[in-house]
Short mmCIF file of C-alpha atoms in Angstrom, two decimals:
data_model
loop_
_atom_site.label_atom_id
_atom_site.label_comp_id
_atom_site.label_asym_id
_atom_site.label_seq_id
_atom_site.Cartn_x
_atom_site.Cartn_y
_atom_site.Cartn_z
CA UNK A 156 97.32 76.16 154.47
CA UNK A 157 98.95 77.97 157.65
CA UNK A 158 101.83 77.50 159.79
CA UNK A 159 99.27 75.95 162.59
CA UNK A 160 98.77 73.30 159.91
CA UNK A 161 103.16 73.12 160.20
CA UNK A 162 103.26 74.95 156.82
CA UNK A 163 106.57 77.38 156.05
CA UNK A 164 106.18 79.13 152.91
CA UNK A 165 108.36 78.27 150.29
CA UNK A 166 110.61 81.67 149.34
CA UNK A 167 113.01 80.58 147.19
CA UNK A 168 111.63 81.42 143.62
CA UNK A 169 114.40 78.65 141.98
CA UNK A 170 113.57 76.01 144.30
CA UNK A 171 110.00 76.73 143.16
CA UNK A 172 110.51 76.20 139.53
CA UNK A 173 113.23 73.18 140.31
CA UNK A 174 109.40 71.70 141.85
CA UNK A 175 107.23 72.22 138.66
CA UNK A 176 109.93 71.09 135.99
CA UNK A 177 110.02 67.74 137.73
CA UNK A 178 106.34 67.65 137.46
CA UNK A 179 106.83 67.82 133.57
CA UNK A 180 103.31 69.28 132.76
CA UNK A 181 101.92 68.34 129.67
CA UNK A 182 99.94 70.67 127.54
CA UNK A 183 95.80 70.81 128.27
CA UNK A 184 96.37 68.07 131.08
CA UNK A 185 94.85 68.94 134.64
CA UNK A 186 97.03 69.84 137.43
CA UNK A 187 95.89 69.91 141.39
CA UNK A 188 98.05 71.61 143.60
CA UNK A 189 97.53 71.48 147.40
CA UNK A 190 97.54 74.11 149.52
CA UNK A 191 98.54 77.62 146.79
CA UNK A 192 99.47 78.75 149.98
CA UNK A 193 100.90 82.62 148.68
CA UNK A 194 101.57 81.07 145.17
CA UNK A 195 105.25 80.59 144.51
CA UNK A 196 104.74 77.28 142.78
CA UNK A 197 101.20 78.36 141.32
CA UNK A 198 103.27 81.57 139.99
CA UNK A 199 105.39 78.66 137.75
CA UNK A 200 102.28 76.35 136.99
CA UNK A 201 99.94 78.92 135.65
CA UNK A 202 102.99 79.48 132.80
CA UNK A 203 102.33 76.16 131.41
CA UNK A 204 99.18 75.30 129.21
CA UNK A 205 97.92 73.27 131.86
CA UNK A 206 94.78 73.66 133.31
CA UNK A 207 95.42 74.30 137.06
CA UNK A 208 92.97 73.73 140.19
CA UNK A 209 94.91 74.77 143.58
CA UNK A 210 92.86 73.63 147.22
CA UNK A 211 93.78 75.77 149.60
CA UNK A 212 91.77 75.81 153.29
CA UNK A 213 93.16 79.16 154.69
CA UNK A 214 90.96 81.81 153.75
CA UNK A 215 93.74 84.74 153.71
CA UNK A 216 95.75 82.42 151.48
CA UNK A 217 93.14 82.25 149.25
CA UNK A 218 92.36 85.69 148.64
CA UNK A 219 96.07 86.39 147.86
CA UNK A 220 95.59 83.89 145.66
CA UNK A 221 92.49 84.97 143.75
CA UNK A 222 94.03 88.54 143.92
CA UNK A 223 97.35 87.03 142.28
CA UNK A 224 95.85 84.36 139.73
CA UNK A 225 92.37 85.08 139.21
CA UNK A 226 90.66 83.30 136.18
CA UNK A 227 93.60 81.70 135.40
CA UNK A 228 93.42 78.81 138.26
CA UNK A 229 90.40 77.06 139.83
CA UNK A 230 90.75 78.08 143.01
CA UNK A 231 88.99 75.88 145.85
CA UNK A 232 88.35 76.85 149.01
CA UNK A 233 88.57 73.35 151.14
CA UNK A 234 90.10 71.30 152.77
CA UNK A 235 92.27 68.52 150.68
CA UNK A 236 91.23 65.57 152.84
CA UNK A 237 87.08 66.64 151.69
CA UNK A 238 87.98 67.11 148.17
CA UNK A 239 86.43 63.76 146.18
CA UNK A 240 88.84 64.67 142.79
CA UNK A 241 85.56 62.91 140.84
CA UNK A 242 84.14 66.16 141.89
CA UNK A 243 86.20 68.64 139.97
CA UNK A 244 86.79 66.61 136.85
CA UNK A 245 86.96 63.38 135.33
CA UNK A 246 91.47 63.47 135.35
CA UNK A 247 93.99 61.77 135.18
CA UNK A 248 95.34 64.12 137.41
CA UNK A 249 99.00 65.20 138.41
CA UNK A 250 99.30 66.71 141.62
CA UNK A 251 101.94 69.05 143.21
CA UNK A 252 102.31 70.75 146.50
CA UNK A 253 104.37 71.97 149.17
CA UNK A 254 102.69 69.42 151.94
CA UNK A 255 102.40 71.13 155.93
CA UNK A 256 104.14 68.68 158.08
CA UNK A 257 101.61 68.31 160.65
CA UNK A 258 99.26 66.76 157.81
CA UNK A 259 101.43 64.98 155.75
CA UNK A 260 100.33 61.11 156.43
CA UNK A 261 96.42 62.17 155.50
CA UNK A 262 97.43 63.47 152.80
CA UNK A 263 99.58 61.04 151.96
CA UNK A 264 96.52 58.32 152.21
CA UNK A 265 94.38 60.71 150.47
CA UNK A 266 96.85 60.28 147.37
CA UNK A 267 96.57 56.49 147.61
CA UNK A 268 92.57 56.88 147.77
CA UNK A 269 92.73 58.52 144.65
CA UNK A 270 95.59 56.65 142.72
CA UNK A 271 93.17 55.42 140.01
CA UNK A 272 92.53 58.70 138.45
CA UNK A 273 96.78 60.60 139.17
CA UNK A 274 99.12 60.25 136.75
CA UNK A 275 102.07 60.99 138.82
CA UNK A 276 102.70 63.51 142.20
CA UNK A 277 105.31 65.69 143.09
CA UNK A 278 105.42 67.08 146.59
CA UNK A 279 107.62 68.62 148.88
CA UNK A 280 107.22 66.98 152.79
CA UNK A 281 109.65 66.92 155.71
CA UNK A 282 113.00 64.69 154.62
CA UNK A 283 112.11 62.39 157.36
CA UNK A 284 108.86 60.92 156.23
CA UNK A 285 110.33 61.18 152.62
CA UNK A 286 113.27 58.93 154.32
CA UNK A 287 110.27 56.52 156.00
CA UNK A 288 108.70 56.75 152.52
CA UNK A 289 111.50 54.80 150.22
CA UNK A 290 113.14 52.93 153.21
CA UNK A 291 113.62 49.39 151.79
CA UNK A 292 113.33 46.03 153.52
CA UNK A 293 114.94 45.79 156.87
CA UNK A 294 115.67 49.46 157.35
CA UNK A 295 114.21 50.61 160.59
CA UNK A 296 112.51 53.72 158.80
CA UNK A 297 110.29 51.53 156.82
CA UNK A 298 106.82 51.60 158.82
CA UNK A 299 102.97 50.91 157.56
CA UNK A 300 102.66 54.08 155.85
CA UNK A 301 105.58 52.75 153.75
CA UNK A 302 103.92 49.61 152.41
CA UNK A 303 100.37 51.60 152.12
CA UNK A 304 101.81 53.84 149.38
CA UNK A 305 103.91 50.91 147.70
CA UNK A 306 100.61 49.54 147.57
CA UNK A 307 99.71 52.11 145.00
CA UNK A 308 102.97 54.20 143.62
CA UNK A 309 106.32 54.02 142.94
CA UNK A 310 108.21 56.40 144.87
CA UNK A 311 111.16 58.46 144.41
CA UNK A 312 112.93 60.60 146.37
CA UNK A 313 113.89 63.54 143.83
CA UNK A 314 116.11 65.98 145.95
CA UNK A 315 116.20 67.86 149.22
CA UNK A 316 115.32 71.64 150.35
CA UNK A 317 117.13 73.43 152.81
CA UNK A 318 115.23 75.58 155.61
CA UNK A 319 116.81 78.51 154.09
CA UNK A 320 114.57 78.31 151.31
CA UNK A 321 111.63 78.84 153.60
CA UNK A 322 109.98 81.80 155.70
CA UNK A 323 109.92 81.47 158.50
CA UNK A 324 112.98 78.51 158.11
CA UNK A 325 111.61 75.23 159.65
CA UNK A 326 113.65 73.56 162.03
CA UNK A 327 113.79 70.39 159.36
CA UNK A 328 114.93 69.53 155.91
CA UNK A 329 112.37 68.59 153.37
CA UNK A 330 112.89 66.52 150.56
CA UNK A 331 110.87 66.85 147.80
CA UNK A 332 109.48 62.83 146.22
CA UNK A 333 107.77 61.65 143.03
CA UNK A 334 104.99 59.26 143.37
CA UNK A 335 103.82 57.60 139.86
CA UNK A 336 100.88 55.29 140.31
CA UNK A 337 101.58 51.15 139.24
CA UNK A 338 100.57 50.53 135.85
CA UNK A 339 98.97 47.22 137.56
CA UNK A 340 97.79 46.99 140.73
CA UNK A 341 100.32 44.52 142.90
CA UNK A 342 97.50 43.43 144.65
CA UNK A 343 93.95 42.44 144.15
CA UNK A 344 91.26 45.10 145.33
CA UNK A 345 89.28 42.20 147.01
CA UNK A 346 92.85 41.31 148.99
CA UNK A 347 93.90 44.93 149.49
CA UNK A 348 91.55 45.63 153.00
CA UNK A 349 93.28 42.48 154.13
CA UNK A 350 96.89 43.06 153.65
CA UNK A 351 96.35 46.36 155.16
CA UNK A 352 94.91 45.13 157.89
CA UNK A 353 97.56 42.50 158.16
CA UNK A 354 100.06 45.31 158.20
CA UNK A 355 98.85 47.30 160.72
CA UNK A 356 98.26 44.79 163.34
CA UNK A 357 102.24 43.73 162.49
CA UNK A 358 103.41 47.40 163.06
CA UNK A 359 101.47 48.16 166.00
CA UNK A 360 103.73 46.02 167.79
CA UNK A 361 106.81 46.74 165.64
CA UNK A 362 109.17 45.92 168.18
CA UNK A 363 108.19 42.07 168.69
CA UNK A 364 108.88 39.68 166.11
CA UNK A 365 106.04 38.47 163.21
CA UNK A 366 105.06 35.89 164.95
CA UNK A 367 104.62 36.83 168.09
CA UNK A 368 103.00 40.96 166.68
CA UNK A 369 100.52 38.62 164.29
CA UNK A 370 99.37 36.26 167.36
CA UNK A 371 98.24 39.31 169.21
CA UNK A 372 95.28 39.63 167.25
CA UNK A 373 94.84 37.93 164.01
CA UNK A 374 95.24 34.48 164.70
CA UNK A 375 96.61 31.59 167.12
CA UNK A 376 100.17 31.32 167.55
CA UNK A 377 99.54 27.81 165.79
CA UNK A 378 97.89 29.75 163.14
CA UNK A 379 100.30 32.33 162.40
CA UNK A 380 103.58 29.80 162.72
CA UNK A 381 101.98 27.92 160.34
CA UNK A 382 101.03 30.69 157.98
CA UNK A 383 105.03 32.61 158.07
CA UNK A 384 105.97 28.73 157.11
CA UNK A 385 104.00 28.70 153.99
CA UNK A 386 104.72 31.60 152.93
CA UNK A 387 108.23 31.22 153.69
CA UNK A 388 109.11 33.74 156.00
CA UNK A 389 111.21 33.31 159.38
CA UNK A 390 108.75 33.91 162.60
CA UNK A 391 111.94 36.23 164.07
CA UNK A 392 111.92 38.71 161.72
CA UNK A 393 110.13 41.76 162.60
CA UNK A 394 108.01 44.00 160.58
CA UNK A 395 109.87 46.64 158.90
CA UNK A 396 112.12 43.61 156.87
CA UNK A 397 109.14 42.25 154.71
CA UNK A 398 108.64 43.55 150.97
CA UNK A 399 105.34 44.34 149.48
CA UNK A 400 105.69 41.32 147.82
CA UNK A 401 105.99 38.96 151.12
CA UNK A 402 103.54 41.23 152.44
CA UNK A 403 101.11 39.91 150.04
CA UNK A 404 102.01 36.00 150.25
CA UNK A 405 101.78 36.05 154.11
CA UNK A 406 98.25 38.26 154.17
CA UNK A 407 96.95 35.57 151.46
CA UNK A 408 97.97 32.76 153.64
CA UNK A 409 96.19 34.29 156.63
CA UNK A 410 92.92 35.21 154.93
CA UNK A 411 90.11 33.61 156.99
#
């Protein structure tokens, strides 16, 4: 991945290691990393008994890589977002990367699309969206991407990287998060299209209250008062201060 994709390669060899340790690769097990980029963190991963598959979509990138690593990865010359992980092997899979800003969110989603067959993630993304990413109920940072990955991981915000450790340095911190999928799924799979839809309609108009963001679209005012009643939720409140959990109650009492 390039710097047009907001990619800044990751130069500090330390930093790079820090990365892989807290991915805690287990002997034989299959590892994806995104984007090899020039290969500091593939330099750490192919030092583990792992078996290692690294996507990477710039085509200079990847012949460093294959100059580097050779038989010792799988390298794959794509895209992330066109990769089906069914297609390179039945998993689980852990993942690692050093994300480009600009694509973070898709990839993000892409992680959640695949949660049935990862084992855990570790990736490094701009601190901001890491911030977005754990922000509980009623902080302002919490958004719809928030409750899409809760939907499918536990996340954990691990530690931070300063620009210095890139070239060229980034103008932004980046934070480096764990994502380990539920052992059980929160929510049904039949519910799931649902909720999300439920969410999105609420965010897109983030900055009115439930009742009045829900009414826009979903349902009648009557409809959607009646529905924050049951499921015992005050129509003032706006989006960002439900949990998963409410999340789930309220979509269930608005399914049609």
């Amino acid at each position: 991945m390039s710097r047009r994709l907001g990619q800044h390669w990751l130069a500090n060899a330390e930093t790079a290691a820090r990365i892989v340790r807290a991915l805690a690769v287990r002997p034989a097990e299959s590892i994806l990393e995104i984007g090899g980029g020039r290969g500091a963190l593939t330099e750490h991963l192919v030092q583990t008994d792992a078996n290692l598959t690294v996507v990477e979509l710039d085509e200079t990138c990847a012949e460093v890589l294959d100059e580097r690593f050779g038989q010792r990865i799988e390298l794959v010359r794509a895209d992330i977002l066109d990769v089906q992980l069914s297609t390179l092997g039945p998993g689980p899979w852990a993942v690692v990367g050093n994300l480009p800003y600009e694509a973070t969110a898709p990839i993000m989603l892409w992680l959640s699309a695949h949660a049935p067959v990862l084992s855990r993630a570790v990736v490094m993304i701009q601190r901001e969206v890491a911030q977005r990413l754990v922000a509980p109920p009623g902080n302002a940072a919490r958004g719809r991407l928030t409750v899409t990955m809760e939907l499918d991981f536990q996340v954990a915000r691990l530690f931070d990287v300063a620009p210095r450790d890139f070239r060229p340095p980034p103008k932004v911190d980046s934070t480096v998060i764990g994502l380990v999928p539920h052992a059980a799924a929160p929510v049904a799979d039949e519910e799931r299209a649902w909720l999300l839809k439920v969410v999105e309609c609420a965010f897109r108009y983030r900055r009115k209250t439930l009742a009045r963001a829900l009414s826009s679209e979903l349902a009648t005012s009557d409809e959607v008062e009646a529905a924050l009643a049951a499921a015992e939720i005050e129509p003032t409140l706006r989006p960002e201060s439900l949990s998963l959990a409410q999340w789930a109650k309220l979509s269930a009492v608005l399914q049609p």
